[in-house]
Amino acid sequence: MRIDVVSIFPGYFDALELSLLGKAKDKGLIDLRVHDLRDHAHDKHRKVDDTPAGGGAGMVMKPEPWGEALDGILASAADEAPGADPDPLIIFPSPAGDVFNQRMARELAHESHLVFGCGRYEGIDHRVFDEYSARGRVRLVSIGDYVLNGGEVASIAMIEAIGRLVPGVVGNPLSLVEESHEEDGLLEYPSYTKPASWRDREVPPVLLGGNHAHIEKWRHEQRIERTRQVRPDLLPRELRGESRGRHAAD
Ligand code: ADE
């Protein structure tokens, strides 16, 4: 999978050199290319923002540097796959976008080329969104109902969640199956390791008994209980144990 990122703070993405994603890059599973938006601002001060049309607080990112940066990425995608239709998906992280979740991560892990455009300040001139929506696929995506200073941290979160689902990135694919939000949408069961006793806190005896059927049953119950306590909104209807009519989600 090819991933391009455009940002005025390319250093943020050094974090993706670490751990599993770094290894995936080294193995050629993920081809991450980070671009400095200021390389596409040609005035003396490499200015990428200006005052909002119509007035108001803050600054808005100018369209020209974005146009040049994104045109360059799209042109290189076409050059590298002559004859093929590379059809990259451009994602602009934004609190005004569709909310990112595990299902979206799974969908996006099938893409061959993602481009993340990280806005700052009050956002990017909306004509950039209109221009690339007219020419291809563009999505605004939020990582949750809170406001960050820019799209960098949101992009890193999405790239990690998507990248680990790319085949070969996580060594044991079975470890992806039993996670929170996977399979049946329940949260993960609690995990323990050695020693069996730590500060008078014991590993639950069922996990030390060697009976796999009992362990499976216990883990499943833990997942349901944890989901009921922390995220009852995720519980499948048949496990909610309350009358249907009382749930807005129904
Ligand atoms: N940029 C600022 N806040 C954001 C959020 N919650 N999600 C994605 N991008 C953002």
XYZ file of N, CA and C and ligand atoms in Angstrom, residues 92-98 100 119-121 140-155 158, ligand 1:
94
model
N -8.929 14.012 3.976
C -8.618 15.214 4.742
C -9.146 14.990 6.159
N -8.246 14.795 7.148
C -8.732 14.659 8.525
C -9.422 15.954 8.936
N -10.593 15.824 9.526
C -11.358 17.018 9.894
C -12.390 16.634 10.941
N -12.576 17.490 11.965
C -13.637 17.175 12.936
C -15.016 17.196 12.285
N -15.096 17.718 11.052
C -16.388 17.766 10.356
C -16.601 16.566 9.441
N -15.755 15.526 9.568
C -15.847 14.394 8.644
C -16.637 13.207 9.200
N -16.729 12.130 8.411
C -17.303 10.853 8.879
C -16.401 10.322 9.985
N -14.163 7.944 11.992
C -13.306 6.774 11.744
C -13.588 5.699 12.785
N -4.622 19.458 7.341
C -4.898 20.886 7.493
C -4.481 21.370 8.867
N -4.259 22.667 8.972
C -3.964 23.351 10.242
C -4.845 24.582 10.310
N -4.707 25.356 11.326
C -5.444 26.623 11.472
C -6.945 26.346 11.355
N -13.640 13.487 3.929
C -13.291 14.154 5.180
C -13.517 13.115 6.273
N -12.515 12.919 7.146
C -12.660 11.891 8.185
C -12.244 12.464 9.537
N -13.086 12.231 10.536
C -12.818 12.672 11.915
C -12.393 11.477 12.748
N -11.484 11.679 13.697
C -11.166 10.553 14.588
C -11.935 10.657 15.908
N -12.843 11.592 16.032
C -13.658 11.643 17.237
C -14.167 13.054 17.475
N -15.078 13.157 18.426
C -15.751 14.436 18.663
C -14.949 15.316 19.605
N -13.804 15.733 19.158
C -12.955 16.688 19.882
C -12.093 17.365 18.830
N -11.472 18.489 19.208
C -10.750 19.266 18.203
C -9.253 19.233 18.479
N -8.505 18.785 17.475
C -7.042 18.781 17.541
C -6.521 20.050 16.862
N -5.230 20.289 16.976
C -4.671 21.491 16.339
C -4.473 21.334 14.842
N -4.546 20.105 14.362
C -4.346 19.886 12.929
C -4.559 18.418 12.623
N -4.383 18.061 11.372
C -4.688 16.694 10.947
C -3.575 15.684 11.178
N -2.418 16.127 11.695
C -1.277 15.204 11.777
C -1.538 14.033 12.728
N -1.960 14.353 13.957
C -2.163 13.274 14.946
C -3.300 12.357 14.477
N -4.324 12.946 13.886
C -5.440 12.137 13.368
C -4.940 11.211 12.254
N -4.081 11.724 11.379
C -3.568 10.887 10.285
C -2.724 9.748 10.838
N -4.949 7.063 12.141
C -5.603 6.295 11.061
C -4.593 5.409 10.337
N -8.458 17.880 12.985
C -8.791 18.535 14.108
N -9.553 17.784 14.898
C -9.715 16.578 14.261
C -10.411 15.391 14.546
N -11.114 15.245 15.673
N -10.369 14.392 13.665
C -9.690 14.529 12.518
N -9.015 15.634 12.187
C -9.020 16.656 13.041
